[in-house]
PDB file of C-alpha atoms in Angstrom:
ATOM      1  CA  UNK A  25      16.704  -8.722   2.433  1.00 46.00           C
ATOM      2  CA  UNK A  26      13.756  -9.733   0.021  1.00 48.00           C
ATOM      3  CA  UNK A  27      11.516 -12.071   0.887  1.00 48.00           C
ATOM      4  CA  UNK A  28      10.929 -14.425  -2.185  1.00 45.00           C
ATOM      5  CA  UNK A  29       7.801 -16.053  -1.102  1.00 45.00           C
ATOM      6  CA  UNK A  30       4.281 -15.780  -3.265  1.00 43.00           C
ATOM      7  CA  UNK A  31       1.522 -16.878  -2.798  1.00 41.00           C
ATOM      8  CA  UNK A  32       0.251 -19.977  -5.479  1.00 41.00           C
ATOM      9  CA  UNK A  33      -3.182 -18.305  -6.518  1.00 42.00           C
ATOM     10  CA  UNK A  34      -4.413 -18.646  -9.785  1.00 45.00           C
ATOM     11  CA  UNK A  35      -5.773 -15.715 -11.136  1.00 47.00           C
ATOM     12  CA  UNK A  36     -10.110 -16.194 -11.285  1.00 50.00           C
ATOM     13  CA  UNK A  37     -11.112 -12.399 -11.666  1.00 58.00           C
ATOM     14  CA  UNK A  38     -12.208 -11.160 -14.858  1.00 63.00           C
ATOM     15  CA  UNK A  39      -9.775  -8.175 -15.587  1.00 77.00           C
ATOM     16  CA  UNK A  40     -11.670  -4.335 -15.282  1.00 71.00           C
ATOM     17  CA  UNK A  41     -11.710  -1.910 -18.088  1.00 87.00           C
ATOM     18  CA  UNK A  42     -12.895   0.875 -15.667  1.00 90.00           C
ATOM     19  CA  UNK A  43     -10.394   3.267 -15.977  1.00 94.00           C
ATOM     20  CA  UNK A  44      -8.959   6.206 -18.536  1.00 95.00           C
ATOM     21  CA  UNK A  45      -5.694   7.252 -18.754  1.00 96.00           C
ATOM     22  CA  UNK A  46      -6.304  10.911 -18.210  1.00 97.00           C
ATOM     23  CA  UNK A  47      -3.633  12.567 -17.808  1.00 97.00           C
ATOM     24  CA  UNK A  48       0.592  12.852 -18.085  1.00 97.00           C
ATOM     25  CA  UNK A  49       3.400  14.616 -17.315  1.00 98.00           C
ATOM     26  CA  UNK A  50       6.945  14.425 -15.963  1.00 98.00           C
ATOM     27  CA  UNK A  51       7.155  16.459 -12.774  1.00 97.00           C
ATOM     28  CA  UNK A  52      10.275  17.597 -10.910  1.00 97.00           C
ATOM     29  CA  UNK A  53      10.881  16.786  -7.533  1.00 96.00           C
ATOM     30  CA  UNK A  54      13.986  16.244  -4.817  1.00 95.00           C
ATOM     31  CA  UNK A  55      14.243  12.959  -5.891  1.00 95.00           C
ATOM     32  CA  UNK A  56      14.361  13.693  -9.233  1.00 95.00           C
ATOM     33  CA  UNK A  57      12.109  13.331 -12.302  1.00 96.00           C
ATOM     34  CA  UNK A  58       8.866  11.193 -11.550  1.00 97.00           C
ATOM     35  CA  UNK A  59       6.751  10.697 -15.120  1.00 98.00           C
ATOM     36  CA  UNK A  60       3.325  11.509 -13.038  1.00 98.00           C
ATOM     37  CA  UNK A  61       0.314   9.285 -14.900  1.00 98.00           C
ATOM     38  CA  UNK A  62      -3.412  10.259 -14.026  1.00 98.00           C
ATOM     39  CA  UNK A  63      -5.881   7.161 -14.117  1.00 97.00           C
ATOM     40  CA  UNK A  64      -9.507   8.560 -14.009  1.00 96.00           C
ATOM     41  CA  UNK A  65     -12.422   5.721 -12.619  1.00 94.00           C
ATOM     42  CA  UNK A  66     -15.260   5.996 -14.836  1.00 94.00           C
ATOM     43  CA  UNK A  67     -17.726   5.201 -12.551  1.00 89.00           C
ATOM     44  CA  UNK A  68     -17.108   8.107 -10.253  1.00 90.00           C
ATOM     45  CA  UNK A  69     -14.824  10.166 -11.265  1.00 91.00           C
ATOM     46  CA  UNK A  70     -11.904   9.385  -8.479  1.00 92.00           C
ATOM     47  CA  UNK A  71      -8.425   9.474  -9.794  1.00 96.00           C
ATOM     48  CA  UNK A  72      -5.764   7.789  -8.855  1.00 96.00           C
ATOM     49  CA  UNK A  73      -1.687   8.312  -9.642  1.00 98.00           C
ATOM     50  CA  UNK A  74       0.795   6.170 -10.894  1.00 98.00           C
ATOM     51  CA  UNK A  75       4.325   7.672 -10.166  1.00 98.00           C
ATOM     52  CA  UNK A  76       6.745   6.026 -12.771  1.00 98.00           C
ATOM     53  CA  UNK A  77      10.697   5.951 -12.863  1.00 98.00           C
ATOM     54  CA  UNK A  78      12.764   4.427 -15.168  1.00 97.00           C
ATOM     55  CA  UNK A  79      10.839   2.043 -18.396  1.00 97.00           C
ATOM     56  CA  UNK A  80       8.694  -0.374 -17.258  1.00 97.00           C
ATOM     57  CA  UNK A  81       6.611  -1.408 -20.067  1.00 97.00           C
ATOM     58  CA  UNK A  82       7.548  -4.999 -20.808  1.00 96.00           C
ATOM     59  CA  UNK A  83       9.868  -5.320 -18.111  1.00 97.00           C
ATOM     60  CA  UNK A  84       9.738  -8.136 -15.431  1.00 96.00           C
ATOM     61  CA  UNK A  85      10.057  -7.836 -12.023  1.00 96.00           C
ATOM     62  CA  UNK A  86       9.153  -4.222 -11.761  1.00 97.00           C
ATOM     63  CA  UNK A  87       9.387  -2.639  -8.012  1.00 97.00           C
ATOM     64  CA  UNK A  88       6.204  -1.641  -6.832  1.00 97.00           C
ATOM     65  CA  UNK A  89       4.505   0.016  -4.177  1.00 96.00           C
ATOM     66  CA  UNK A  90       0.512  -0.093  -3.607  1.00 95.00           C
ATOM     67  CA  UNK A  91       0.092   3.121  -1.566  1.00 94.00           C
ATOM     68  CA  UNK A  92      -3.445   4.415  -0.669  1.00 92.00           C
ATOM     69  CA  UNK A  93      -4.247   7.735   0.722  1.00 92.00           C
ATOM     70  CA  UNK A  94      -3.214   9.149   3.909  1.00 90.00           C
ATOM     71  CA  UNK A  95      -4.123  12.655   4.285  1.00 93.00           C
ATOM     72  CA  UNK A  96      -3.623  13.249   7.954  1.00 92.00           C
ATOM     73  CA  UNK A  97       0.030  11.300   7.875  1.00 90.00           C
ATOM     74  CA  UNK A  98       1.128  12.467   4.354  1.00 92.00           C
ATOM     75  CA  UNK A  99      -0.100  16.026   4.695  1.00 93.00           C
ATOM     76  CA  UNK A 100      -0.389  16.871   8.123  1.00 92.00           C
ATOM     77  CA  UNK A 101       2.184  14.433   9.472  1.00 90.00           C
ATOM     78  CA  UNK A 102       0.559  12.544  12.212  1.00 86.00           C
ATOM     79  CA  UNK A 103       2.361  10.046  14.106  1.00 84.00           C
ATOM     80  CA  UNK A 104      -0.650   7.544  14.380  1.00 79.00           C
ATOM     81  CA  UNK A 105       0.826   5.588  11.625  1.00 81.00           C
ATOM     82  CA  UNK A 106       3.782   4.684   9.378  1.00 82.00           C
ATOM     83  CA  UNK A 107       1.730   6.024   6.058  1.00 86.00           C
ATOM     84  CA  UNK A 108       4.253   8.602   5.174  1.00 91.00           C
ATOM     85  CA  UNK A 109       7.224   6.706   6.059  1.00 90.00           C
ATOM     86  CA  UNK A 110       6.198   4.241   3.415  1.00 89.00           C
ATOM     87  CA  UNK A 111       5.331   6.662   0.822  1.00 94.00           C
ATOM     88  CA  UNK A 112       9.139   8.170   1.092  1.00 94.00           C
ATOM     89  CA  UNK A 113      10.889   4.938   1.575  1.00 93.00           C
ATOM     90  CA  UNK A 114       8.976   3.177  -1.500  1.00 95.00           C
ATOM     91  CA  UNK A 115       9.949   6.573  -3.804  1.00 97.00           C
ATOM     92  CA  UNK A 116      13.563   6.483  -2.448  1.00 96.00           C
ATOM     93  CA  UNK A 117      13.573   2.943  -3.397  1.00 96.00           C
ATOM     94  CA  UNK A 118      12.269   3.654  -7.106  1.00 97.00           C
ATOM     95  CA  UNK A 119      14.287   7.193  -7.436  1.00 97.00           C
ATOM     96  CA  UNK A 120      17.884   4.938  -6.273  1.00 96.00           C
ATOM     97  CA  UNK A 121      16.923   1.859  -7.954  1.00 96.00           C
ATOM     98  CA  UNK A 122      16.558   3.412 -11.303  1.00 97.00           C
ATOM     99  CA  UNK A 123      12.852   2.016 -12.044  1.00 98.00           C
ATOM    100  CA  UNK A 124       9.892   1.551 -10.670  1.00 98.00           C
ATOM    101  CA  UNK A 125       6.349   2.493  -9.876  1.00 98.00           C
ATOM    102  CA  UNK A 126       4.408   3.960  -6.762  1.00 98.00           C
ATOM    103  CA  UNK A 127       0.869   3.438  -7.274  1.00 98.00           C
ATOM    104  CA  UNK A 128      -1.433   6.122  -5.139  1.00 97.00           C
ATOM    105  CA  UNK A 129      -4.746   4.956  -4.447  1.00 95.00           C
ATOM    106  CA  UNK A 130      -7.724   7.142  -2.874  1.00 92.00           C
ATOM    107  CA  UNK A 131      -8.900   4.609  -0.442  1.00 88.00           C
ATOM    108  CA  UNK A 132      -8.601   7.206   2.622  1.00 85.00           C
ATOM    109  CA  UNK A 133      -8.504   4.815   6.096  1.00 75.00           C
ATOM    110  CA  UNK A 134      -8.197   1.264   4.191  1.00 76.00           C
ATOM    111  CA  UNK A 135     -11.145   2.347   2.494  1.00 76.00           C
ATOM    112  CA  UNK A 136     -14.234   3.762   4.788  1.00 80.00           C
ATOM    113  CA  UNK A 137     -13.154   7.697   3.512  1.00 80.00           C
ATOM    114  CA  UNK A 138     -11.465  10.938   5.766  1.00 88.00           C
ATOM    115  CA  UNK A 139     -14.922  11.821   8.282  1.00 89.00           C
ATOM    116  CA  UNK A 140     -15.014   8.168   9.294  1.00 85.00           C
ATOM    117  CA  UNK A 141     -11.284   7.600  10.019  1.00 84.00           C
ATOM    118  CA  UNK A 142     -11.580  10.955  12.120  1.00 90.00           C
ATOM    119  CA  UNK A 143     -14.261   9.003  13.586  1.00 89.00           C
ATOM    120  CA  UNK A 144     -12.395   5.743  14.235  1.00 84.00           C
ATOM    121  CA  UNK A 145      -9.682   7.833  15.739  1.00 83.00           C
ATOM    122  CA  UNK A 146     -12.103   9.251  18.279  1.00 90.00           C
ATOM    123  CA  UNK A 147     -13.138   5.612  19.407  1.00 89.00           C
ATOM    124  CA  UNK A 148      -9.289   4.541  19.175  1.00 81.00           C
ATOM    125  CA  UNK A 149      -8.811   7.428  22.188  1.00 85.00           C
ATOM    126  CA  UNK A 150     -11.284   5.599  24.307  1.00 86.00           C
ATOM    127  CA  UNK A 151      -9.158   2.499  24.143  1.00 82.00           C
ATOM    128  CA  UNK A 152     -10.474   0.398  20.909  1.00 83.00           C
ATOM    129  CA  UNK A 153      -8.096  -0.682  18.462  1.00 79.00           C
ATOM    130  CA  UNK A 154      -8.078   0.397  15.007  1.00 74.00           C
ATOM    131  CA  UNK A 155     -10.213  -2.941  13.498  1.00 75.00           C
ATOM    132  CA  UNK A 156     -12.764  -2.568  16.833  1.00 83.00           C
ATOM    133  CA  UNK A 157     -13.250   0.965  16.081  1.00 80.00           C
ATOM    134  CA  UNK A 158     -14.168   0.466  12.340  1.00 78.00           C
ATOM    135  CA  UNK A 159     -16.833  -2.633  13.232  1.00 85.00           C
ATOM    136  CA  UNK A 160     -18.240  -0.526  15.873  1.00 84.00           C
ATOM    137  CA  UNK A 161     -18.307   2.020  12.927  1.00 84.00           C
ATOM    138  CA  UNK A 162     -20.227  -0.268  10.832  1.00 84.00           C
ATOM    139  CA  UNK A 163     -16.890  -0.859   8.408  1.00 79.00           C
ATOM    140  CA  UNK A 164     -15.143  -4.470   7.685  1.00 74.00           C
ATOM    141  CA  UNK A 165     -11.684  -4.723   8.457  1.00 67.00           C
ATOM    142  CA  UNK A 166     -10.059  -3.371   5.161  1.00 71.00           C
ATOM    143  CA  UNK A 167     -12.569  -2.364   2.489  1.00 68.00           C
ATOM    144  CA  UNK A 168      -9.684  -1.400  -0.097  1.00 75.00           C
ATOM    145  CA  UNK A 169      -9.888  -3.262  -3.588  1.00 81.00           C
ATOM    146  CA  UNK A 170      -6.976  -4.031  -5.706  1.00 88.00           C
ATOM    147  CA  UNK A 171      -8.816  -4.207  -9.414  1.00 91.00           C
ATOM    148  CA  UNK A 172      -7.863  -0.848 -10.234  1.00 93.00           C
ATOM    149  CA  UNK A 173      -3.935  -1.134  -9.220  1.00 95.00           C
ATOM    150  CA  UNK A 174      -4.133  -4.183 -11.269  1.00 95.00           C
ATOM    151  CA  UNK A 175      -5.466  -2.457 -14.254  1.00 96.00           C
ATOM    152  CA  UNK A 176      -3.021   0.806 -13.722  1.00 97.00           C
ATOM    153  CA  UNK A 177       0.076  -2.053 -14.088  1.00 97.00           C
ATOM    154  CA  UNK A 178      -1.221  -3.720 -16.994  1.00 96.00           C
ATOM    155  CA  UNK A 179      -1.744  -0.447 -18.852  1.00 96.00           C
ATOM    156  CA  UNK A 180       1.822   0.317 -18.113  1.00 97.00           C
ATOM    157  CA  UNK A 181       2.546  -2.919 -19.510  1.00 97.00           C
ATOM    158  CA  UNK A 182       3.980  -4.105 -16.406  1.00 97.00           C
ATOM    159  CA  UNK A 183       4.489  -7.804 -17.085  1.00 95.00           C
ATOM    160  CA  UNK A 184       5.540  -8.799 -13.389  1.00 96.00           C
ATOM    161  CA  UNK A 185       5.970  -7.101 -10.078  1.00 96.00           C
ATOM    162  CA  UNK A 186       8.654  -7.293  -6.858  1.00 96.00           C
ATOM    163  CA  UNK A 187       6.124  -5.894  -4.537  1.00 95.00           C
ATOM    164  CA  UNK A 188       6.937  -3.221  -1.839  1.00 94.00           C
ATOM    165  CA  UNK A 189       4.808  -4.533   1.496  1.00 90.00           C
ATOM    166  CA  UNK A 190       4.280  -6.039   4.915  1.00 84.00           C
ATOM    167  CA  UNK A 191       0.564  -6.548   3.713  1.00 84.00           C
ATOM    168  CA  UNK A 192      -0.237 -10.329   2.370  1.00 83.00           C
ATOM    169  CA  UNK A 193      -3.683  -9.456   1.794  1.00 84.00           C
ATOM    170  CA  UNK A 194      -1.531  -7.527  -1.381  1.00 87.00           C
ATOM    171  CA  UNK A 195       0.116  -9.817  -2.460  1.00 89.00           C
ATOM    172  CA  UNK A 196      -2.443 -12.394  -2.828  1.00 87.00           C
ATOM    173  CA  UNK A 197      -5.144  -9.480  -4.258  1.00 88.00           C
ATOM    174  CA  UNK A 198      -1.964  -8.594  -7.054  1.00 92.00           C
ATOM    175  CA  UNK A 199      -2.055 -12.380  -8.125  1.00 91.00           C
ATOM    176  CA  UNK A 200      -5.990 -12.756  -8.050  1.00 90.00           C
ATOM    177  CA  UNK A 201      -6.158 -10.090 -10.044  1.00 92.00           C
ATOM    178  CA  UNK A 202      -3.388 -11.525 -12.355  1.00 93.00           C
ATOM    179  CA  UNK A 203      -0.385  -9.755 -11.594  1.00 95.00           C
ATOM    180  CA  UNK A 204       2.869 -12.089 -11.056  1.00 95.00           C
ATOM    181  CA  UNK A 205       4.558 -11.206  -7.886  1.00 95.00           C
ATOM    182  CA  UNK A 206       7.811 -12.332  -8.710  1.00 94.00           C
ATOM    183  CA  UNK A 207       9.106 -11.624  -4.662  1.00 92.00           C
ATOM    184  CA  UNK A 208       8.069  -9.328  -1.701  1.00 91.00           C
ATOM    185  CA  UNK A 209      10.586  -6.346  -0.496  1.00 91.00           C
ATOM    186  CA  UNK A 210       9.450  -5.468   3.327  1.00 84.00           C
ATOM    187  CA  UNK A 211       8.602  -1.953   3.775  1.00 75.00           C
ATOM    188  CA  UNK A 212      10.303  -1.240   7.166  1.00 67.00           C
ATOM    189  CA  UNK A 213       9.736   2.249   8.753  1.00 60.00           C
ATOM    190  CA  UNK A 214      10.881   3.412  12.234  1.00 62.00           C
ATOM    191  CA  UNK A 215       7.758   2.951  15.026  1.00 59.00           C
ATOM    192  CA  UNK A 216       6.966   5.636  17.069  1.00 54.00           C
ATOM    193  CA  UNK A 217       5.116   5.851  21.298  1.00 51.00           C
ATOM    194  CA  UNK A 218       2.079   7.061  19.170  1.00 50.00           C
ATOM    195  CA  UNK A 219       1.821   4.395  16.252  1.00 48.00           C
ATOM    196  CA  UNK A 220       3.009   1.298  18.286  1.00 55.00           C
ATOM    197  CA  UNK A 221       0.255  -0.206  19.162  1.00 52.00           C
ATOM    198  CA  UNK A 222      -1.391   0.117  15.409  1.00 52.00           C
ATOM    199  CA  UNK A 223       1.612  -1.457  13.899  1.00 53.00           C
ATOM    200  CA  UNK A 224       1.703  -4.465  16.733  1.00 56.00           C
ATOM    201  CA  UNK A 225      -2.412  -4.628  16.033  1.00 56.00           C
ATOM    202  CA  UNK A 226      -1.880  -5.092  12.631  1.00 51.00           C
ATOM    203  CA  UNK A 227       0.554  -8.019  12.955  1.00 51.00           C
ATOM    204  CA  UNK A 228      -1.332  -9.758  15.530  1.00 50.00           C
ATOM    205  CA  UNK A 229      -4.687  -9.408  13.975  1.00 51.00           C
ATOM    206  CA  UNK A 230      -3.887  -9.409   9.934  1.00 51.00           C
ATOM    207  CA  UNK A 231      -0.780 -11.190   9.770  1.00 48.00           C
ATOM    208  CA  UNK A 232       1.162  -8.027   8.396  1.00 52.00           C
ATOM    209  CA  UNK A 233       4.732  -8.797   8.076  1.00 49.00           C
ATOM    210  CA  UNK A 234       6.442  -6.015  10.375  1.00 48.00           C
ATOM    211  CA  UNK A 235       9.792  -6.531  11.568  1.00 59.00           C
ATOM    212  CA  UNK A 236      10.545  -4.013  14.042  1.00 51.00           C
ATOM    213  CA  UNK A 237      10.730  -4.684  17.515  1.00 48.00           C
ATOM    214  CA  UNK A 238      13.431  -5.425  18.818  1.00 48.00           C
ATOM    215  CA  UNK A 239      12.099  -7.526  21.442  1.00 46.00           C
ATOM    216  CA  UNK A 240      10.664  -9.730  19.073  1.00 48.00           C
ATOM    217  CA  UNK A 241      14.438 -10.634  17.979  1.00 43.00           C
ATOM    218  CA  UNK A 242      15.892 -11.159  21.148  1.00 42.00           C
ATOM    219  CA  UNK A 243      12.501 -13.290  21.494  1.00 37.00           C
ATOM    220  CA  UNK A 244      13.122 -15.316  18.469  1.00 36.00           C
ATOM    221  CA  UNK A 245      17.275 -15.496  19.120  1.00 35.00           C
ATOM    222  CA  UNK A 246      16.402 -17.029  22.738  1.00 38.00           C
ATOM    223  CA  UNK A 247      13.928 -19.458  20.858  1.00 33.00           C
ATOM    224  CA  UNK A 248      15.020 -20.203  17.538  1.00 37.00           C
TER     225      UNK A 248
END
């Protein structure tokens, strides 16, 4: 069940011009074909991925998925967080829907890089949560920037977008940025004894739409 909700921000950034399309190529994969689209930043060289199914260029209401980088749960599956769950789920979506894009964004640990979400892990073993251990590291909350998925839709001609998250903070960054998000699609995933607690934190403290406890429903069903 979607969620048709938006936010009603009117868009007050200057688009960025700081990306080249580098790259393209269709690549192979389980799901099937994925037309794989290489956007190089010119200011330092960091490249991000747009993973396109289906035609999208002038279409509204395209699904997407805003997806930054998460080495240690995409590569070397750890169970800290729901990272790779989301990655499959949002190409599954795409792959069975017929269209869509997956935009993959290197903004390792909501932005502060690999060594300092090792290092944020450490403190999280000592009892901090995951927003404690980045101020004590000297980070904000979430330093990730939506400019550059903005600009990677609009050069696919992307004219409006039914966004794959539980994040607001995305939905309201797509829309500042001038993307239309037509409606939100929840990204469920499964939780796990070791990820828990960082999916509950991020509710409580950033107002991330996660549905999946199910003692929050027998909560709400005694309540509502």
């Amino acid at each position: 069940m979607s969620d048709t909700r938006s936010p009603q921000v009117l868009p007050t950034r200057k688009h960025t011009q700081h990306l080249e399309r580098f790259s393209e190529a269709d690549i192979p994969t389980g799901r099937g074909s994925l037309r794989t689209i290489v956007f190089r930043d010119k200011r330092n060289g960091r490249e991000h991925v747009a993973l396109v199914v289906g035609q999208v260029s002038g279409h509204e209401g395209v699904p997407v998925r805003i997806h930054s980088e998460c080495l240690t749960s995409e590569v070397f599956g750890s169970l800290k967080c729901d990272c790779r769950e989301q990655l499959d789920r949002s190409l599954d979506f795409i792959t069975q829907a017929g269209q869509g894009v997956v935009l993959y964004l290197r903004q390792e640990g909501r932005g502060i890089g690999l060594g300092n979400k090792i290092k944020a892990y450490a403190l999280q073993s000592k009892g901090l949560d995951t927003y404690e251990a980045n101020r004590q590291l000297g980070f904000a909350d979430d330093l990730r920037t939506y400019d550059i998925a903005a600009e990677m839709l609009r050069s696919l001609d992307v004219r409006s977008v039914d966004l794959m998250t539980n994040n607001p903070l995305k939905i309201a960054g797509m829309v500042e940025e001038g993307i239309p998000v037509r409606r939100r699609i929840p990204s469920r995933t499964e939780h796990n004894p070791h990820n828990v607690d960082y999916l509950r934190t991020k509710r409580e403290r950033t107002g991330h739409l996660i549905e999946l406890f199910a003692e929050d429903d027998d909560t709400e069903a005694k309540t509502g």
